[in-house]
Coordinates of C-alpha atoms in Angstrom, one line a residue:
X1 CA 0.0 0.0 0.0
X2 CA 2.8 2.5 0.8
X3 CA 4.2 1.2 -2.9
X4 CA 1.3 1.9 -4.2
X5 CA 0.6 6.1 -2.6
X6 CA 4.8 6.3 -3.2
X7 CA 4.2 5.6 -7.1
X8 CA 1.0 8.3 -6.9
X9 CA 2.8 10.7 -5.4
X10 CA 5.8 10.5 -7.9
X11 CA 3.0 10.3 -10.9
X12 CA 1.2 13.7 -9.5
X13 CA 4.6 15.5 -9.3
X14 CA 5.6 14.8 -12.9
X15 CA 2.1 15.7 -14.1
X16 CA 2.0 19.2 -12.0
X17 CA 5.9 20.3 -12.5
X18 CA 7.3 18.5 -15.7
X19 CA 7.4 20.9 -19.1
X20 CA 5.8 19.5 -22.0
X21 CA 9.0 20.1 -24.5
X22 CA 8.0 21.0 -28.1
X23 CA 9.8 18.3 -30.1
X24 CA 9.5 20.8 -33.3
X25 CA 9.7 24.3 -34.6
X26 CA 5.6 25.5 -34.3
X27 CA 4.4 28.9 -35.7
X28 CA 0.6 29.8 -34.5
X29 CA -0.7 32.7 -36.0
X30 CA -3.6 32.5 -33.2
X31 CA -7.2 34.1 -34.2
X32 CA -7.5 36.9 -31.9
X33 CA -10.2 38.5 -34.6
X34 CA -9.1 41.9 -36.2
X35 CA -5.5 41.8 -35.3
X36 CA -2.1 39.9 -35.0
X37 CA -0.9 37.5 -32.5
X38 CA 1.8 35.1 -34.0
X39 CA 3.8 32.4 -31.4
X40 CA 6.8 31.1 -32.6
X41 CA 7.6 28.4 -30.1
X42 CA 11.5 26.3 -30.9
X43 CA 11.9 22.8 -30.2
X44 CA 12.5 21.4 -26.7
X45 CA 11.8 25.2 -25.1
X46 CA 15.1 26.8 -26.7
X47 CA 12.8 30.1 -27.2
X48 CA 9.8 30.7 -27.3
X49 CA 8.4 34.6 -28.7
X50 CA 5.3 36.6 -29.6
X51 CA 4.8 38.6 -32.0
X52 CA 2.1 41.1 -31.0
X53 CA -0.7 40.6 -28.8
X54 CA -4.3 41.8 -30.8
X55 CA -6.3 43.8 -29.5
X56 CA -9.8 44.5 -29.7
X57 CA -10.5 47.9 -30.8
X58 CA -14.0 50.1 -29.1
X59 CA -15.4 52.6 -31.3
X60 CA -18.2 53.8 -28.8
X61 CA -15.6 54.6 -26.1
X62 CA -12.1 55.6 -25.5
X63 CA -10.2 52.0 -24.8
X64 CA -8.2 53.7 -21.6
X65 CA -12.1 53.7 -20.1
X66 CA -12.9 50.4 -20.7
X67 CA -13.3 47.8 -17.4
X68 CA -14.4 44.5 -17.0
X69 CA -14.0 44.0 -20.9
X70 CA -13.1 40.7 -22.6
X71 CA -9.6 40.3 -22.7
X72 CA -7.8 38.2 -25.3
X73 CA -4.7 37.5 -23.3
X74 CA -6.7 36.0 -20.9
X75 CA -8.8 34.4 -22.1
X76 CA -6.9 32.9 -26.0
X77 CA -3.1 33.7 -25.9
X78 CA -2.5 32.6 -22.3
X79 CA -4.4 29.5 -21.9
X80 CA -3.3 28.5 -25.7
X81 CA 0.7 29.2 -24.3
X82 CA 0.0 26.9 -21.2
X83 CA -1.6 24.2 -23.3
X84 CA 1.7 23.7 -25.0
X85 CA 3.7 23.4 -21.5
X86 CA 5.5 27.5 -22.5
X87 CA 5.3 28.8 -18.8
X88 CA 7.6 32.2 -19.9
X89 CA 7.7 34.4 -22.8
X90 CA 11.8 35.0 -24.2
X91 CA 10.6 37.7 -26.2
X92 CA 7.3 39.9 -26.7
X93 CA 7.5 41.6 -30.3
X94 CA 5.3 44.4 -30.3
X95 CA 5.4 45.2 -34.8
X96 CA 4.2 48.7 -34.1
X97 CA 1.7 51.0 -31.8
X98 CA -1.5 50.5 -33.4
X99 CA -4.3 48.7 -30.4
X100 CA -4.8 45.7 -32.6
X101 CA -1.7 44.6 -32.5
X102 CA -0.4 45.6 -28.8
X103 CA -3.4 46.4 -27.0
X104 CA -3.0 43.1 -24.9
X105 CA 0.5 43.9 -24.5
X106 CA -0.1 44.8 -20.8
X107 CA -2.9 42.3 -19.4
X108 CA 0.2 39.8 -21.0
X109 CA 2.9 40.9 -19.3
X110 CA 0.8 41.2 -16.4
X111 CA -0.7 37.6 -16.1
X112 CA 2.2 35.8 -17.6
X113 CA 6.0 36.4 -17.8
X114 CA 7.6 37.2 -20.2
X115 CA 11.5 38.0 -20.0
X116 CA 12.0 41.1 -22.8
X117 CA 10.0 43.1 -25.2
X118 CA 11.2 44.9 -28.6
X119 CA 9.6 47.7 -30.4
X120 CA 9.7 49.0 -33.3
X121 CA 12.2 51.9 -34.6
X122 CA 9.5 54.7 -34.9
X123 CA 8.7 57.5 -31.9
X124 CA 6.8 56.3 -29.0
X125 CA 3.2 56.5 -29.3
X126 CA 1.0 57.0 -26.2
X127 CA 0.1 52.8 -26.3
X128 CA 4.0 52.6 -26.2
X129 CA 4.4 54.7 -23.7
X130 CA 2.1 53.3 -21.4
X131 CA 3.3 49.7 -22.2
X132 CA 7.3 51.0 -20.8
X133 CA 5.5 52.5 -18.4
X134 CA 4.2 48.9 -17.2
X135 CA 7.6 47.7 -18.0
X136 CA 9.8 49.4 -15.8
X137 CA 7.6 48.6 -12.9
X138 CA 8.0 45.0 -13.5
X139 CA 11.6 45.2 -14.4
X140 CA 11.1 44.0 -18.0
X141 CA 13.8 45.5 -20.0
X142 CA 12.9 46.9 -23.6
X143 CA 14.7 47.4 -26.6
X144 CA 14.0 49.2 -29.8
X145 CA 15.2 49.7 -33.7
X146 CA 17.4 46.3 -33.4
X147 CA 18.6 44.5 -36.5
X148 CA 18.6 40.7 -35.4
X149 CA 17.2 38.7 -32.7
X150 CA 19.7 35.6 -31.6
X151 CA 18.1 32.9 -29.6
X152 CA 18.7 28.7 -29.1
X153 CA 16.9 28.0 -31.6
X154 CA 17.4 30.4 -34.6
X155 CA 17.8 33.9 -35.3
X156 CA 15.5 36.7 -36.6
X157 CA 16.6 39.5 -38.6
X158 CA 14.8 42.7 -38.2
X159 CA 14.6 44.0 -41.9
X160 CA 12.9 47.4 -41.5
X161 CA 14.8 50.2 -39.6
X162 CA 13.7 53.2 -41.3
X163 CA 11.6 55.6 -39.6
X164 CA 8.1 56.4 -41.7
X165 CA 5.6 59.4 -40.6
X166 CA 3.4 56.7 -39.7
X167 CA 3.1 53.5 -37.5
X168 CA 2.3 51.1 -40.4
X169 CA 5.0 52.1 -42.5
X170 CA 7.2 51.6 -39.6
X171 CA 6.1 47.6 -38.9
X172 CA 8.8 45.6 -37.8
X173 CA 9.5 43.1 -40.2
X174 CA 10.6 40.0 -39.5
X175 CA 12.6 37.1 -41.5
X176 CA 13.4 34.2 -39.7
X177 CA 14.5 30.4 -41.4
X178 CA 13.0 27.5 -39.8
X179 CA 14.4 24.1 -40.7
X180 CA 15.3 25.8 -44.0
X181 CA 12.3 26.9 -44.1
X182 CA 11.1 31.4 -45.2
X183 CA 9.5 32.9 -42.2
X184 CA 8.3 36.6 -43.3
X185 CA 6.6 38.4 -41.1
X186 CA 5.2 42.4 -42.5
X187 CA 3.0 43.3 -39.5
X188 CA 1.2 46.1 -41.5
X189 CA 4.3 47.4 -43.7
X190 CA 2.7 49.1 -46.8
X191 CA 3.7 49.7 -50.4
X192 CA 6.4 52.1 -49.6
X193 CA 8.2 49.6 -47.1
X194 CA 7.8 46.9 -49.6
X195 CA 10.2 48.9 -52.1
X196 CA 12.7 49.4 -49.9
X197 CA 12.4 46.1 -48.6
X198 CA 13.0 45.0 -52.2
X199 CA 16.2 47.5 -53.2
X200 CA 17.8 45.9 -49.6
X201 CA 17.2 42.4 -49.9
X202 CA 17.7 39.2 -52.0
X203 CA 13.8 38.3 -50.4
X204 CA 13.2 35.6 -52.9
X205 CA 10.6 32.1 -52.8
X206 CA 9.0 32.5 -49.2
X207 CA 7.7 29.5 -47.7
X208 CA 5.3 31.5 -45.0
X209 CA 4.4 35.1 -45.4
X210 CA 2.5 36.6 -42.8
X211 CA 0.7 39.4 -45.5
X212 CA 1.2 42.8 -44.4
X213 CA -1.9 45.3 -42.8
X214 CA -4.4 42.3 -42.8
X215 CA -5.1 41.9 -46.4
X216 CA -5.5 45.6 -46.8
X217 CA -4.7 47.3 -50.6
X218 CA -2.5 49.3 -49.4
X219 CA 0.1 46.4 -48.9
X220 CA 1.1 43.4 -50.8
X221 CA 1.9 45.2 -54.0
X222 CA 2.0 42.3 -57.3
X223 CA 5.6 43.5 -57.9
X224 CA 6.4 42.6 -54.0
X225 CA 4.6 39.9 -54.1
X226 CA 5.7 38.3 -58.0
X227 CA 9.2 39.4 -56.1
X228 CA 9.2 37.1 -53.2
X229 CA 6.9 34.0 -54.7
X230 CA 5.4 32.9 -51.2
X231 CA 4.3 29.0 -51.0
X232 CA 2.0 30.4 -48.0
X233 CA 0.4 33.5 -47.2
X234 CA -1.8 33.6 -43.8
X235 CA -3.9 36.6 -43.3
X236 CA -4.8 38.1 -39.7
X237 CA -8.2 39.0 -40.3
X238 CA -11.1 39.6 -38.6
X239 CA -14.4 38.4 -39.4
X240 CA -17.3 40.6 -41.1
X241 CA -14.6 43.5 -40.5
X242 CA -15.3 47.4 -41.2
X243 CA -12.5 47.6 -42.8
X244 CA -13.4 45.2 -45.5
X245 CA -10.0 43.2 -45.4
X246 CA -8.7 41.2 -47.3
X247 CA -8.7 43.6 -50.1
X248 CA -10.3 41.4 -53.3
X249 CA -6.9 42.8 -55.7
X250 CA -4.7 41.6 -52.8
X251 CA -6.0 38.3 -53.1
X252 CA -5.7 38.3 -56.5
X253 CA -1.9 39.3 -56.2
X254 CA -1.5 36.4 -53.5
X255 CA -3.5 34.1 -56.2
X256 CA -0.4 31.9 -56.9
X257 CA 0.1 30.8 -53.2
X258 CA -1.6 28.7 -50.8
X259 CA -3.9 31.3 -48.9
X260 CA -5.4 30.9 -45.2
X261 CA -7.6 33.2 -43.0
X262 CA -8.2 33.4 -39.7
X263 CA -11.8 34.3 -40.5
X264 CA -12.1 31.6 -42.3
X265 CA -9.8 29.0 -40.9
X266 CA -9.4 30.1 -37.7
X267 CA -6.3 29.9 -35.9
X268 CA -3.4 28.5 -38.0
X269 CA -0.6 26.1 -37.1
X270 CA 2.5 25.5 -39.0
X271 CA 4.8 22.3 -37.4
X272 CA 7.9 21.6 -39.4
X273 CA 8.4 17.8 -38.7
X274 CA 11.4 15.8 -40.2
X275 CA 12.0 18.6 -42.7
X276 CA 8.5 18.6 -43.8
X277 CA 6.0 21.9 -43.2
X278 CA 2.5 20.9 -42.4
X279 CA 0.0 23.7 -41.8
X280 CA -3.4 22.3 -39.7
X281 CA -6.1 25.2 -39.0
X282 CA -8.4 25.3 -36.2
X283 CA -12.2 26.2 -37.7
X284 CA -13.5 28.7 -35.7

């Protein structure tokens, strides 16, 4: 009988304190409706970071008044993190200030922990400003305007440094390999990024491209797009939006890749297992 409570006892410590280790590379772009919230988790807990947070924008009142209001941190991106075993956060990547992509940023940091946040290289906005404000009294450091990411498991290259008169403009852009494997990431870089994107860098066949401003006109241009030839393009996008995103002549311009939506597909998860990328969505 002691044998027997002695084996329990060992069983419920495992199942409360053991990680559950990520045997391979895993990018979630995770529906979080009008927005952008992308996890890219590495293999065996060697890093694991978020892009952006989403961030459900109020049009009858000013989001600073808002209490008691559903929170998409709480209630998605946190319990989705703990369902893979990720109990810390290496990096929070905020792409730029706009509310729908970093208006969870602090009900994040302040119901899970994360260990560093970058921003973007454009002037602080009153979102950002807020956020460091959050930062510094939890002792999160903060960087901005950096050129490359290293962690265990990879590195990311921060492609976008110029400063724009506005926050879209301004997106960090991400490239990362996976496996081999394209990772770009254009948080909502428009048309005038794209060029410069394209008279800087040899961005040729991408495997994943996460399409820039939700679908919207004003980015994925068909010269940027014939230019980098993705396999995949995933589109943050909420349903039934006022914005009417995606855009019908970026879709068109995307035509010769494989196209999800998260308001049609729901969340999306890429897993790149023994070399090969397989993409399963989450109807929502």
């Amino acid at each position: 009988n002691y044998f027997v409570l002695f084996l329990l006892a060992i069983i419920l410590f495992i199942h409360h304190n053991i990680f559950i280790f990520n045997k391979y590379f895993m990018v979630t772009m995770i529906d979080v409706g009008q927005g952008d919230s992308i996890l890219l988790s590495y293999p065996h807990n060697q890093g694991n970071i978020l892009i952006d947070t989403g961030g459900i924008v109020s049009y009858e009142e000013d989001w600073q008044k808002r209490k008691d209001s559903y929170s998409i941190a709480k209630n998605k991106i946190i319990p989705y993190l703990k369902s893979l075993g990720i109990k810390k956060l290496d990096f929070l990547i905020i792409s730029h200030g706009d509310f729908d992509h970093m208006g969870e940023s602090i009900n994040l940091i302040n119901n899970f922990k994360v260990d560093k946040v970058i921003l973007n290289c454009n002037e602080l906005n009153e979102l950002e400003q807020d956020l460091i404000k959050a930062l510094n009294k939890k002792h999160i450091p903060y960087y901005s305007c950096i050129k490359n990411l290293n962690v265990a498991g990879g590195n990311l290259l921060f492609l976008n440094n110029e400063i724009y008169d506005n926050e879209n403009d301004s997106s960090n852009v991400i490239y990362t390999k996976l496996n081999n494997y394209k990772f770009l990431f254009m948080g909502d870089a428009g048309v005038i990024t794209e060029t410069s994107l394209l008279e800087k860098y040899n961005l040729h066949n991408i495997d994943v491209l996460k399409v820039g401003h939700h679908g919207s006109k004003t980015s994925s241009s068909k010269n940027f797009i014939d230019m980098i030839n993705p396999k995949y393009s995933l589109i943050s996008v909420g349903r039934n939006n006022r914005y009417g995103h995606p855009n019908s002549e970026t879709l068109e311009n995307l035509n010769n890749s494989q196209i999800y939506r998260t308001d049609l597909n729901g969340s999306i998860r890429i897993k790149i297992k023994n070399d090969n990328l397989r993409i399963k969505v989450c109807s929502p």
